[in-house]
Each structure stands twice: as C-alpha cells, then as structure tokens.
Amino acid sequence: MRSAISGNDFISTSIHQYSSTTTLQKADDDNNSTELNEFGHDYTQIGGPIDTYLCTLSETEIHEHIRTRMHHKLKREYEEADKIQEELKQCGVILDRNRMWRADGSNSFPQTQLGRSRPVKSSSNDIKGGGASSVSIGQIRKFSVSSGPYNVHGKGRGHGKRGRQQLNEYGHDYTKVGELDKSICTLTETEINNMIRTRMQCRLNSDYQQADKILKQLNQCGVAISDDTKLWRADGGKYFSNQLNEYGHEYNQIGGAIDKSICKLSEIEINSMIRTRMQCRIKRDYQQADMILKQLEQCGVAISDDAKLWRADGEKSFPLDQMSDNIKSLALSNVKSTNKIPRMMDCRTLDDAIKAIYHNLDRVSPRDISAFWTVVPRLLRHQERGVHLVPQLEAIFLKTADQIHSYGPQDLTTTTLGFAKTIQALQESKRGYGSGSYEEYLHGILITQRDAVFSFIARTAVPILHQFQPRYLKDIAYAYALLEFVPKLEDESNLFDHIAEKSIPLLGKFKPQHISITVWAFEKVKASHPKLYEKVGDHIVMLDHLDDFASQALSNIIWAFAKAGVSHPDLFKKVADHIISLEHLNDFKPQELSNIVWSYAKAKVSHPNLFSKVADHIITRQHLNDFKPQELANIVWAFEKANVSHQDLYKRVGDQVFSLDHLNKFQPQNLSNILIAYAKAEVPHHGLFNKVADHIVSLEHLNDFQPQDLSNTQYSYAKAQVSHLDLFNKVADHIVLLDNLDDYNEQEISNLAWAYHKAGIIRQDLNDKLIGAAAGRKEEFSSRKLNNLYHWTSEEEGMQIKEDDEQSEQDEDQNDSVAAVDDDDNAVVAVEDEINEKKNMEDGDIVDQEEEEEEYPDVSVLSVDQVKDKLRKLGLPANGRNKEQLMSSYSWVRFQHAAKEMEIDDLTLDDDFSWDIVDEEEEDHKE
C-alpha cells in the first residue's frame, strides 16, 4: 500500500519558502455572452497564467490595451487598433479574432465551427489551455509564429474520416523523398509502395493493429514513414520535409533582402550552410549542426526550425503577416508536423528541455517528466549564463512533486537519480549561483530541502519495493549513495534495510553491474547489512566463471567488502584466481588496479600471485601518466602492507613521481603514504625522497598537512636514512608556531621525537613543544612511551647529518597508522597499520653503560628490586605489585624532573598514579 502522504504534503515540506506565486490552475471564463466584462471589453483570457518571462505587461496593462483597441475599432480607426495589437504581440500577448487572448507563451486557440468560439475550460493540470486541438509553435519561443486560428488536427486515431485524397499511380498518397539505398533497404520500390498502400487501406478500415504491423516491417527493412507530411524515404534518413527547394533543403526566406551591412554571406552561401546543417541533423550530428547554426547567427542570419524559415534583413522574428500565403501555409504545416514532445536526449540546452516540457505540461506523462530530470544534470553543467526560464522550471518541479507519489518503479527511480545527480552537479560547480539562475532555484529546492525531499521519496518507494526489478533496486540505492543519505522510516528501519531485504531473493536475476553498484552503495552510506554481503559473496562464489564481470564490477565488489570489513575468503580467492587467469590486464583502468590491490591489503587476504600479476602489468605499460597521485600512493602502500616485494614496481612508481615537473596535484596524504611505503619496505629511492622534500620545503605553509601526514613524513625520512635538513627545519618551524598540539596524539608526538632523534637533528624549541604537550596528557602515554620520549628529546649531543651515514641501528616501526585514500567517488579510507612485532627494540630501549649512572636511568633493563631501590632513594613508595606498575611511577617522576628543568610548572604527581596500569595496546587513528 502506498504512503498516505500526498504530493501536496511533499510540496509543503520541500519547497514552501521557494515557491513563487505561480498558479497552476486557472478556470477560463465559460461565458459566451457579448456583454462587456469588468475590464470594459469582451475578450476572455484562456490558457495558463501570464508568462512573466515572455510578457512585459501586467494583467491590468493588458486589459487597458485591449479596451483601448476595441474603442478604436468601434470608431473604425483600424490603423490605430492594428498598432495596439502589434504592440501587444511584441509584448507577448496574443489576440484571437474570436475574442480570446493569452500571454502564457502559446499561440494556439480552440477550434470553432460557427461564429465565435466558446473558451475551453482547462483541466486541473492545464497550463497552456487549448486541449487536444491546440497547437504550440515548437520549443524555441524567440521565433514566434502568431496569427488567428488555424485548423490543425491531432495525430493518431479517431479524428474523423479522411477527406477525398488524390492517389498516385501506386494507389496511395505518400511521396518518396531521396533515393533508395539498397545497402540499407532490403525492399524494392514496388514492394515498398505496395506495403504503403496496404497499410493505408488498413487504416481506412480502422484495422490499426495490422497497419502498425506493416509499419514495423517497413521500419525494420530501412523504410521511414511520415504520416504527418505523407512522405517516405529509404535512403538512411529519418527526417522529413514537405518539399525540398532548389537549394536542397526545406527552409524558405522571408522578410526583406539580405542586409549586407549585417550579413556578410551571400544567398548561395546561406542556403548551402542551411542544407549542410539539415544533413547533419539527419545524421544526428547535432554538435556540427549547432556549430553551423551559431555561425549563421553570428553572420546575421536568423533561423526558425519550427516554421522552417530564415531571414537576414536584421529582424529576428517570424510573424505570419509578413509571409505570402504559400509560405504561411508551409509554416503552419511545419508547426503541425513538429507538434510533438521532443525526446529529452535530443535537447542541446537546458532551456530547450524546459521549453519542450513546459509547452506540453498538460499532456506530459511521468515517463516524460522523469526523462527531463535525467538530462538536467548534464545540461546544467553546460548551461550558458543569462536569463533563464526559472518560472517554467518551477512549474515542472511542482508538477513532479504533485504526481511523484503515484509514479511506478521506473519513473520513481529515474526521477530520484536525476535529483541526486543534479545535487552532485550543483556541488561540483565551480561557478557561483547568479541571481535568478537555474542553480539558485535548484539549490533551494534540492539541496536546502534535501532531507525532506528524499525522505518523502523513500516513504513513497518502500511500499512498492516488491515491484522493483533488480535494475531499479540498484538505481535507487545508487541515488541515495551519491548523497550519502540514509533516510529513516517511521518504524525506525531505514531505506537500505528494505532494499537489502528485497534484493537478496533476486540475486540470481542481478546482472554483475547491478551487484557491484549495490554493494558499493551500501558501503558508501555505511549501511551495515552482513546478510546481504554474505549472500552476495556466496552467489558469486557459486558461479561457474566470472567472465561476465567487467573490471570495474570486480573492483567495486572487492573494494566494498574490504572497506566494510566483511570477511569472505572464498570470494576474494574466486576474484583473484579469475584475474590471474586473464591473458592480460589491459582492460583494467588505473583506478581499478589500485582499488584491487588496496582491497586485498586492507582485508589482509594474502595472494602474492595476484599482486605479481598487477605489478608485472604496471611495469610493462608504456608510461604511468594516466595514474592519479592517489592511485600511485595506494598501490605502493598496498604492496608494502601485503609484504609483497617487487623492486621493479617500486622503481617504476618512484621514477614516475621523480620525472614529474611538479607535485602540486599530490595531496599531503598521498605524499606521506608513498614515503612510508618505501621506508617500511626498505626500498631506496633518493631521487623520490629529495623530490618530495624539495616540494614540501617550497610550500608557503604546511597548514594543509594533518598531524598524521607530518608525523609519517618525518618518520619515513628518518627510517630511510635520507638527510634533508631544510625539510626537518620546515616541519619543526611549523609545529613550534602552533598554539598547541591538541590535535596530535601520543603516537604522532612519539614519531616526531623519534624521527628528529634518529636523524640527529636537535631542535630544542621543538623538543620543548613535544615534552610540554606530553606533560599535560600523561594518561595517554604508556610508561615505555614516556621513557622513550624523554630519551629522544634530552640528548645533549646530536649526531651531525651525514650524506653517507652507513650506521645501521635496530629500530621498531613507530608509524602504526597509515591513511590511504581510495579514489572511488572520493571515498576516504583510514587504514590501520599494526606494529611490526618482529622488530627487536626501539632506539630508546638501547641503554648505554654510561646512561646507567644517570640520576634517572632507564629502568626498562632493571629488575623489580632495582626499580624499588631507585624509588626509595627518591623518597617515593615502592610497594607496587609488579615491575610495570613500578616503572609507571618511576617514568613519570623522571619525566617530571625533565619538565621542571625546562621551567614547566604545572606538573603534578597524582597520589595514586603509581598504581595506574597503562594499556599498551595501540589505538586506531583514522583521518
């Protein structure tokens, strides 16, 4: 059962403060009397409200003009009356000789049989008026074809009997256009004419089913039919004209002679360009056609595609009163033939799409509306600045909001996805929102009111999810994933719970792409659903092969499982074995290669053969210019994390980074991840390290670097034993100038202290800063970390940096948290890197014989009794239950002593501190 919330509720919750005074319904005057109305004339307004974009007059001014014109006519002052009518027309007001007027952008009026017409009462959704018998002149309003009533019958069935027609020698009234192309059409000309005649007879006998069947056969055989213009062709084209002129096109010139002061083209050149443009449109080469149109307009030539007219006399409008009877007849016929709702995919601009829907708003279907919202994001990105049709766009949105609660699965998901991508386009736009622009309006209704709009859609979708096919389940999940929004329902469940519930039984019908996008969407919004992941993994494992899975699908699936922390070894093995079995990896994009190795490293699934396959492919590529910085960083990070040694890969990536002109496209996290991968893998590449160091030193400031980035960077240089004094000073200066180190955790402070100690660089101001930060946060530091920190920051003699320092010391990797960024839709992933337990000791644990004679020696090498003895000498209680508790007290006292020497006065020793047990387990630090 559908949600009880109506479309009006949706409007009130989503666009209350953004709706203008546009009224969708207007009941037209149904009075056929000749009495004067309250405005002093006998004209009646029909259609929709006044289009303020096209009409420059207010309603009061329009009535005043019409009343004045009527008075002139009563006095037989027809010249003055005609002037007023022309002024009204130029201002966007159209008058009909049957005492009707409209200013809503349409030029059509209801048909009459005798005398004056009775205005047709509009339906609740009728914006233009006119019903089925009205005609809107195309979709581009700047070319207005206006006059009195003209007879146009609607296309289709049930419009009365056909009048007597003059049949040709084949027994029908259709005319051939172009030459028959035998490479396209499989029928002879005689066979085509026989089928057209038979079809016409079927239509006359009301056997429309057989007629449609014949039409389908003709189309399949390469024959195009136009029932509007009574033309057929089999030359590969599908575009029809009533009659081609001597220049080979169907456009006629109106107005005066070509104005040479405005137009630099000759008549022959203009006609040649129009013919070429028409041929481009026949071939659907709209880009070239638009280019030719722009050239014509720049040269002073105005074109009306609706009326098939052109002029180059300085005017840009196409009024019927300037046409001959023959040209007028052709123009009206062309208007009739184009009285259809254009395909949205054929619209070249957002203006065109809005006009196409708005002019037909009384008869568009949900499929038309959803198709409109599908093209909005694409057209919005390429929309030129200028005056926009915001009121018309608002009318379209209001109609969508009023009806979306009754949409079926396809139209609902298509519209939702269009909304989501529109929000994405607005957020990615680098240009500001102009006042009165499409962007400003769409921002107000879709971004500002996002939660209201998409929560309503979710409540509408859930009751009919059982009707959704796999592709629609995938689409609606994808739409909400783009927004990273999970709407809650009244029963405390969320939309993704219901999507998972409906998807699991249908997994056998999901295409590979559907599966990959679905699990990607669930991970994108952090919608935990273990059962769905389990069933998806089992489904893939049970398949005979994965040949139907594209590289992107494999990458997305593995990425989603790894990112969600869902273990499914059989799935990872199945995917890895498939990739290894491939002849080559040329179909894999750089991002897909990066995501795959990153996912296996993140999931801690060992598969050396897979990594070797990927590495061998990368090193054989001609270049790595198509790899983004993040992809390069993730690849080397993954290989180090998976403990897969591949020297050629490291060299290739290092050489690629070193060869770049600059590193401005690298984020701080990319740089730190690359450096730490090389340092921990113990792969030397001095060119790479010097390139990165020089780049960081050249930066104006380091404010874009997170504490983890700086900590990992300095750790990497010290670990790799690469000397770069300017880099270390740059980082030290940055940290010293900070107000505080509240954003730096215990691990980052320790890493920095170790790195400067290891590099032999003494910056006392930095040491003071680090010790001061640790002094105020004793609860965060383990006894060992306190001891090490004191050791690293209190060396009286530092080693001088030597370029060829060959001394090798045992050290433990201090960088326990490395952040890697996955580039799939800008997903940022924090990757925890565990302490390497195989290492022996940190530098701080190595105690020289001389240090044992200090007042506060390192007690990590002392026995319990020796520690107690030291505490008693300091006048402290020594009744701890184990060495760890004793060391905790001792380390803090030693650290307190060092702090006092640096004149830090706010250190106090808690009475019960000696009994605190410090947890040695490292925390997870995520960016």
PDB file of N, CA and C in Angstrom, residues 729-794:
ATOM      1  N   ASN A 729      63.701  21.258   9.245  1.00  0.00           N
ATOM      2  CA  ASN A 729      63.532  22.589   9.823  1.00  0.00           C
ATOM      3  C   ASN A 729      62.174  23.193   9.448  1.00  0.00           C
ATOM      4  N   LYS A 730      61.733  22.940   8.230  1.00  0.00           N
ATOM      5  CA  LYS A 730      60.424  23.449   7.779  1.00  0.00           C
ATOM      6  C   LYS A 730      59.315  22.886   8.653  1.00  0.00           C
ATOM      7  N   VAL A 731      59.352  21.595   8.890  1.00  0.00           N
ATOM      8  CA  VAL A 731      58.321  20.955   9.708  1.00  0.00           C
ATOM      9  C   VAL A 731      58.421  21.410  11.157  1.00  0.00           C
ATOM     10  N   ALA A 732      59.642  21.485  11.669  1.00  0.00           N
ATOM     11  CA  ALA A 732      59.828  21.919  13.051  1.00  0.00           C
ATOM     12  C   ALA A 732      59.310  23.340  13.255  1.00  0.00           C
ATOM     13  N   ASP A 733      59.629  24.236  12.336  1.00  0.00           N
ATOM     14  CA  ASP A 733      59.151  25.622  12.438  1.00  0.00           C
ATOM     15  C   ASP A 733      57.624  25.664  12.455  1.00  0.00           C
ATOM     16  N   HIS A 734      56.997  24.830  11.633  1.00  0.00           N
ATOM     17  CA  HIS A 734      55.537  24.800  11.576  1.00  0.00           C
ATOM     18  C   HIS A 734      54.943  24.349  12.912  1.00  0.00           C
ATOM     19  N   ILE A 735      55.504  23.302  13.498  1.00  0.00           N
ATOM     20  CA  ILE A 735      54.954  22.753  14.738  1.00  0.00           C
ATOM     21  C   ILE A 735      55.183  23.712  15.899  1.00  0.00           C
ATOM     22  N   VAL A 736      56.352  24.319  15.952  1.00  0.00           N
ATOM     23  CA  VAL A 736      56.683  25.225  17.057  1.00  0.00           C
ATOM     24  C   VAL A 736      55.744  26.425  17.084  1.00  0.00           C
ATOM     25  N   LEU A 737      55.328  26.888  15.916  1.00  0.00           N
ATOM     26  CA  LEU A 737      54.466  28.074  15.839  1.00  0.00           C
ATOM     27  C   LEU A 737      53.000  27.777  16.130  1.00  0.00           C
ATOM     28  N   LEU A 738      52.648  26.503  16.263  1.00  0.00           N
ATOM     29  CA  LEU A 738      51.267  26.160  16.573  1.00  0.00           C
ATOM     30  C   LEU A 738      50.916  26.592  17.996  1.00  0.00           C
ATOM     31  N   ASP A 739      49.668  26.971  18.214  1.00  0.00           N
ATOM     32  CA  ASP A 739      49.238  27.388  19.558  1.00  0.00           C
ATOM     33  C   ASP A 739      49.355  26.231  20.542  1.00  0.00           C
ATOM     34  N   ASN A 740      49.004  25.052  20.095  1.00  0.00           N
ATOM     35  CA  ASN A 740      49.092  23.877  20.950  1.00  0.00           C
ATOM     36  C   ASN A 740      49.145  22.638  20.057  1.00  0.00           C
ATOM     37  N   LEU A 741      49.350  21.510  20.684  1.00  0.00           N
ATOM     38  CA  LEU A 741      49.418  20.244  19.952  1.00  0.00           C
ATOM     39  C   LEU A 741      48.247  19.331  20.332  1.00  0.00           C
ATOM     40  N   ASP A 742      47.104  19.959  20.587  1.00  0.00           N
ATOM     41  CA  ASP A 742      45.943  19.176  20.989  1.00  0.00           C
ATOM     42  C   ASP A 742      45.495  18.192  19.907  1.00  0.00           C
ATOM     43  N   ASP A 743      45.789  18.518  18.649  1.00  0.00           N
ATOM     44  CA  ASP A 743      45.380  17.634  17.548  1.00  0.00           C
ATOM     45  C   ASP A 743      46.354  16.481  17.334  1.00  0.00           C
ATOM     46  N   TYR A 744      47.469  16.508  18.016  1.00  0.00           N
ATOM     47  CA  TYR A 744      48.480  15.465  17.862  1.00  0.00           C
ATOM     48  C   TYR A 744      48.274  14.410  18.940  1.00  0.00           C
ATOM     49  N   ASN A 745      48.175  13.162  18.535  1.00  0.00           N
ATOM     50  CA  ASN A 745      48.003  12.108  19.532  1.00  0.00           C
ATOM     51  C   ASN A 745      49.368  11.607  20.017  1.00  0.00           C
ATOM     52  N   GLU A 746      49.311  10.690  20.958  1.00  0.00           N
ATOM     53  CA  GLU A 746      50.537  10.177  21.592  1.00  0.00           C
ATOM     54  C   GLU A 746      51.489   9.573  20.568  1.00  0.00           C
ATOM     55  N   GLN A 747      50.923   8.861  19.611  1.00  0.00           N
ATOM     56  CA  GLN A 747      51.749   8.180  18.615  1.00  0.00           C
ATOM     57  C   GLN A 747      52.452   9.170  17.704  1.00  0.00           C
ATOM     58  N   GLU A 748      51.741  10.234  17.302  1.00  0.00           N
ATOM     59  CA  GLU A 748      52.325  11.224  16.391  1.00  0.00           C
ATOM     60  C   GLU A 748      53.415  12.032  17.094  1.00  0.00           C
ATOM     61  N   ILE A 749      53.197  12.352  18.357  1.00  0.00           N
ATOM     62  CA  ILE A 749      54.232  13.065  19.120  1.00  0.00           C
ATOM     63  C   ILE A 749      55.467  12.184  19.264  1.00  0.00           C
ATOM     64  N   SER A 750      55.267  10.908  19.565  1.00  0.00           N
ATOM     65  CA  SER A 750      56.398   9.989  19.711  1.00  0.00           C
ATOM     66  C   SER A 750      57.142   9.817  18.397  1.00  0.00           C
ATOM     67  N   ASN A 751      56.400   9.693  17.299  1.00  0.00           N
ATOM     68  CA  ASN A 751      57.038   9.518  15.992  1.00  0.00           C
ATOM     69  C   ASN A 751      57.907  10.710  15.625  1.00  0.00           C
ATOM     70  N   LEU A 752      57.401  11.906  15.912  1.00  0.00           N
ATOM     71  CA  LEU A 752      58.171  13.106  15.587  1.00  0.00           C
ATOM     72  C   LEU A 752      59.451  13.152  16.414  1.00  0.00           C
ATOM     73  N   ALA A 753      59.324  12.873  17.715  1.00  0.00           N
ATOM     74  CA  ALA A 753      60.519  12.898  18.573  1.00  0.00           C
ATOM     75  C   ALA A 753      61.533  11.867  18.106  1.00  0.00           C
ATOM     76  N   TRP A 754      61.059  10.665  17.788  1.00  0.00           N
ATOM     77  CA  TRP A 754      61.972   9.607  17.321  1.00  0.00           C
ATOM     78  C   TRP A 754      62.644   9.999  16.015  1.00  0.00           C
ATOM     79  N   ALA A 755      61.868  10.599  15.079  1.00  0.00           N
ATOM     80  CA  ALA A 755      62.411  10.930  13.764  1.00  0.00           C
ATOM     81  C   ALA A 755      63.546  11.942  13.875  1.00  0.00           C
ATOM     82  N   TYR A 756      63.361  12.997  14.674  1.00  0.00           N
ATOM     83  CA  TYR A 756      64.414  14.001  14.809  1.00  0.00           C
ATOM     84  C   TYR A 756      65.615  13.425  15.548  1.00  0.00           C
ATOM     85  N   HIS A 757      65.356  12.574  16.543  1.00  0.00           N
ATOM     86  CA  HIS A 757      66.459  11.912  17.229  1.00  0.00           C
ATOM     87  C   HIS A 757      67.225  11.006  16.277  1.00  0.00           C
ATOM     88  N   LYS A 758      66.506  10.245  15.486  1.00  0.00           N
ATOM     89  CA  LYS A 758      67.125   9.306  14.551  1.00  0.00           C
ATOM     90  C   LYS A 758      67.932  10.035  13.486  1.00  0.00           C
ATOM     91  N   ALA A 759      67.390  11.188  13.036  1.00  0.00           N
ATOM     92  CA  ALA A 759      68.088  11.963  12.003  1.00  0.00           C
ATOM     93  C   ALA A 759      69.235  12.782  12.571  1.00  0.00           C
ATOM     94  N   GLY A 760      69.360  12.836  13.878  1.00  0.00           N
ATOM     95  CA  GLY A 760      70.463  13.568  14.504  1.00  0.00           C
ATOM     96  C   GLY A 760      70.276  15.060  14.454  1.00  0.00           C
ATOM     97  N   ILE A 761      69.042  15.516  14.398  1.00  0.00           N
ATOM     98  CA  ILE A 761      68.766  16.949  14.314  1.00  0.00           C
ATOM     99  C   ILE A 761      68.185  17.400  15.644  1.00  0.00           C
ATOM    100  N   ILE A 762      68.877  18.314  16.329  1.00  0.00           N
ATOM    101  CA  ILE A 762      68.411  18.801  17.622  1.00  0.00           C
ATOM    102  C   ILE A 762      67.751  20.154  17.422  1.00  0.00           C
ATOM    103  N   ARG A 763      66.448  20.210  17.709  1.00  0.00           N
ATOM    104  CA  ARG A 763      65.701  21.466  17.727  1.00  0.00           C
ATOM    105  C   ARG A 763      65.072  21.571  19.111  1.00  0.00           C
ATOM    106  N   GLN A 764      65.789  22.278  19.992  1.00  0.00           N
ATOM    107  CA  GLN A 764      65.340  22.326  21.375  1.00  0.00           C
ATOM    108  C   GLN A 764      63.949  22.922  21.505  1.00  0.00           C
ATOM    109  N   ASP A 765      63.637  23.926  20.625  1.00  0.00           N
ATOM    110  CA  ASP A 765      62.304  24.521  20.691  1.00  0.00           C
ATOM    111  C   ASP A 765      61.226  23.484  20.344  1.00  0.00           C
ATOM    112  N   LEU A 766      61.549  22.589  19.414  1.00  0.00           N
ATOM    113  CA  LEU A 766      60.603  21.525  19.072  1.00  0.00           C
ATOM    114  C   LEU A 766      60.494  20.521  20.219  1.00  0.00           C
ATOM    115  N   ASN A 767      61.662  20.166  20.806  1.00  0.00           N
ATOM    116  CA  ASN A 767      61.642  19.236  21.931  1.00  0.00           C
ATOM    117  C   ASN A 767      60.805  19.775  23.089  1.00  0.00           C
ATOM    118  N   ASP A 768      60.965  21.056  23.384  1.00  0.00           N
ATOM    119  CA  ASP A 768      60.183  21.667  24.457  1.00  0.00           C
ATOM    120  C   ASP A 768      58.692  21.580  24.152  1.00  0.00           C
ATOM    121  N   LYS A 769      58.348  21.813  22.875  1.00  0.00           N
ATOM    122  CA  LYS A 769      56.938  21.776  22.472  1.00  0.00           C
ATOM    123  C   LYS A 769      56.365  20.375  22.651  1.00  0.00           C
ATOM    124  N   LEU A 770      57.133  19.374  22.242  1.00  0.00           N
ATOM    125  CA  LEU A 770      56.650  17.995  22.329  1.00  0.00           C
ATOM    126  C   LEU A 770      56.525  17.555  23.789  1.00  0.00           C
ATOM    127  N   ILE A 771      57.546  17.872  24.625  1.00  0.00           N
ATOM    128  CA  ILE A 771      57.510  17.479  26.031  1.00  0.00           C
ATOM    129  C   ILE A 771      56.373  18.197  26.752  1.00  0.00           C
ATOM    130  N   GLY A 772      56.190  19.486  26.416  1.00  0.00           N
ATOM    131  CA  GLY A 772      55.110  20.234  27.046  1.00  0.00           C
ATOM    132  C   GLY A 772      53.748  19.647  26.729  1.00  0.00           C
ATOM    133  N   ALA A 773      53.570  19.193  25.486  1.00  0.00           N
ATOM    134  CA  ALA A 773      52.299  18.583  25.105  1.00  0.00           C
ATOM    135  C   ALA A 773      52.079  17.281  25.847  1.00  0.00           C
ATOM    136  N   ALA A 774      53.157  16.486  25.974  1.00  0.00           N
ATOM    137  CA  ALA A 774      53.016  15.199  26.661  1.00  0.00           C
ATOM    138  C   ALA A 774      52.813  15.384  28.157  1.00  0.00           C
ATOM    139  N   ALA A 775      53.401  16.436  28.707  1.00  0.00           N
ATOM    140  CA  ALA A 775      53.306  16.660  30.147  1.00  0.00           C
ATOM    141  C   ALA A 775      51.870  16.878  30.592  1.00  0.00           C
ATOM    142  N   GLY A 776      51.082  17.500  29.772  1.00  0.00           N
ATOM    143  CA  GLY A 776      49.700  17.753  30.137  1.00  0.00           C
ATOM    144  C   GLY A 776      48.770  16.612  29.813  1.00  0.00           C
ATOM    145  N   ARG A 777      49.300  15.520  29.248  1.00  0.00           N
ATOM    146  CA  ARG A 777      48.434  14.402  28.838  1.00  0.00           C
ATOM    147  C   ARG A 777      49.057  13.076  29.262  1.00  0.00           C
ATOM    148  N   LYS A 778      49.434  12.993  30.530  1.00  0.00           N
ATOM    149  CA  LYS A 778      50.145  11.810  30.996  1.00  0.00           C
ATOM    150  C   LYS A 778      49.310  10.549  30.861  1.00  0.00           C
ATOM    151  N   GLU A 779      47.955  10.686  30.910  1.00  0.00           N
ATOM    152  CA  GLU A 779      47.121   9.489  30.845  1.00  0.00           C
ATOM    153  C   GLU A 779      47.189   8.825  29.473  1.00  0.00           C
ATOM    154  N   GLU A 780      47.649   9.549  28.461  1.00  0.00           N
ATOM    155  CA  GLU A 780      47.713   8.976  27.121  1.00  0.00           C
ATOM    156  C   GLU A 780      49.013   8.215  26.871  1.00  0.00           C
ATOM    157  N   PHE A 781      50.030   8.472  27.668  1.00  0.00           N
ATOM    158  CA  PHE A 781      51.351   7.920  27.397  1.00  0.00           C
ATOM    159  C   PHE A 781      51.625   6.714  28.298  1.00  0.00           C
ATOM    160  N   SER A 782      52.018   5.623  27.665  1.00  0.00           N
ATOM    161  CA  SER A 782      52.447   4.460  28.425  1.00  0.00           C
ATOM    162  C   SER A 782      53.807   4.761  29.052  1.00  0.00           C
ATOM    163  N   SER A 783      54.171   3.952  30.010  1.00  0.00           N
ATOM    164  CA  SER A 783      55.460   4.183  30.674  1.00  0.00           C
ATOM    165  C   SER A 783      56.608   4.073  29.678  1.00  0.00           C
ATOM    166  N   ARG A 784      56.505   3.133  28.760  1.00  0.00           N
ATOM    167  CA  ARG A 784      57.582   2.970  27.783  1.00  0.00           C
ATOM    168  C   ARG A 784      57.656   4.186  26.863  1.00  0.00           C
ATOM    169  N   LYS A 785      56.484   4.710  26.453  1.00  0.00           N
ATOM    170  CA  LYS A 785      56.488   5.869  25.574  1.00  0.00           C
ATOM    171  C   LYS A 785      57.050   7.093  26.287  1.00  0.00           C
ATOM    172  N   LEU A 786      56.700   7.261  27.585  1.00  0.00           N
ATOM    173  CA  LEU A 786      57.258   8.375  28.344  1.00  0.00           C
ATOM    174  C   LEU A 786      58.770   8.269  28.440  1.00  0.00           C
ATOM    175  N   ASN A 787      59.224   7.074  28.693  1.00  0.00           N
ATOM    176  CA  ASN A 787      60.657   6.842  28.823  1.00  0.00           C
ATOM    177  C   ASN A 787      61.369   7.134  27.507  1.00  0.00           C
ATOM    178  N   ASN A 788      60.790   6.630  26.415  1.00  0.00           N
ATOM    179  CA  ASN A 788      61.395   6.852  25.103  1.00  0.00           C
ATOM    180  C   ASN A 788      61.368   8.328  24.719  1.00  0.00           C
ATOM    181  N   LEU A 789      60.242   8.976  24.996  1.00  0.00           N
ATOM    182  CA  LEU A 789      60.127  10.387  24.635  1.00  0.00           C
ATOM    183  C   LEU A 789      61.184  11.212  25.356  1.00  0.00           C
ATOM    184  N   TYR A 790      61.403  10.937  26.644  1.00  0.00           N
ATOM    185  CA  TYR A 790      62.433  11.648  27.380  1.00  0.00           C
ATOM    186  C   TYR A 790      63.810  11.380  26.778  1.00  0.00           C
ATOM    187  N   HIS A 791      64.052  10.135  26.437  1.00  0.00           N
ATOM    188  CA  HIS A 791      65.352   9.770  25.883  1.00  0.00           C
ATOM    189  C   HIS A 791      65.600  10.490  24.555  1.00  0.00           C
ATOM    190  N   TRP A 792      64.555  10.540  23.699  1.00  0.00           N
ATOM    191  CA  TRP A 792      64.740  11.124  22.363  1.00  0.00           C
ATOM    192  C   TRP A 792      64.875  12.643  22.396  1.00  0.00           C
ATOM    193  N   THR A 793      64.296  13.284  23.409  1.00  0.00           N
ATOM    194  CA  THR A 793      64.297  14.753  23.434  1.00  0.00           C
ATOM    195  C   THR A 793      65.294  15.349  24.406  1.00  0.00           C
ATOM    196  N   SER A 794      66.123  14.501  25.044  1.00  0.00           N
ATOM    197  CA  SER A 794      67.051  15.041  26.042  1.00  0.00           C
ATOM    198  C   SER A 794      68.494  14.719  25.710  1.00  0.00           C
TER     199      SER A 794
END
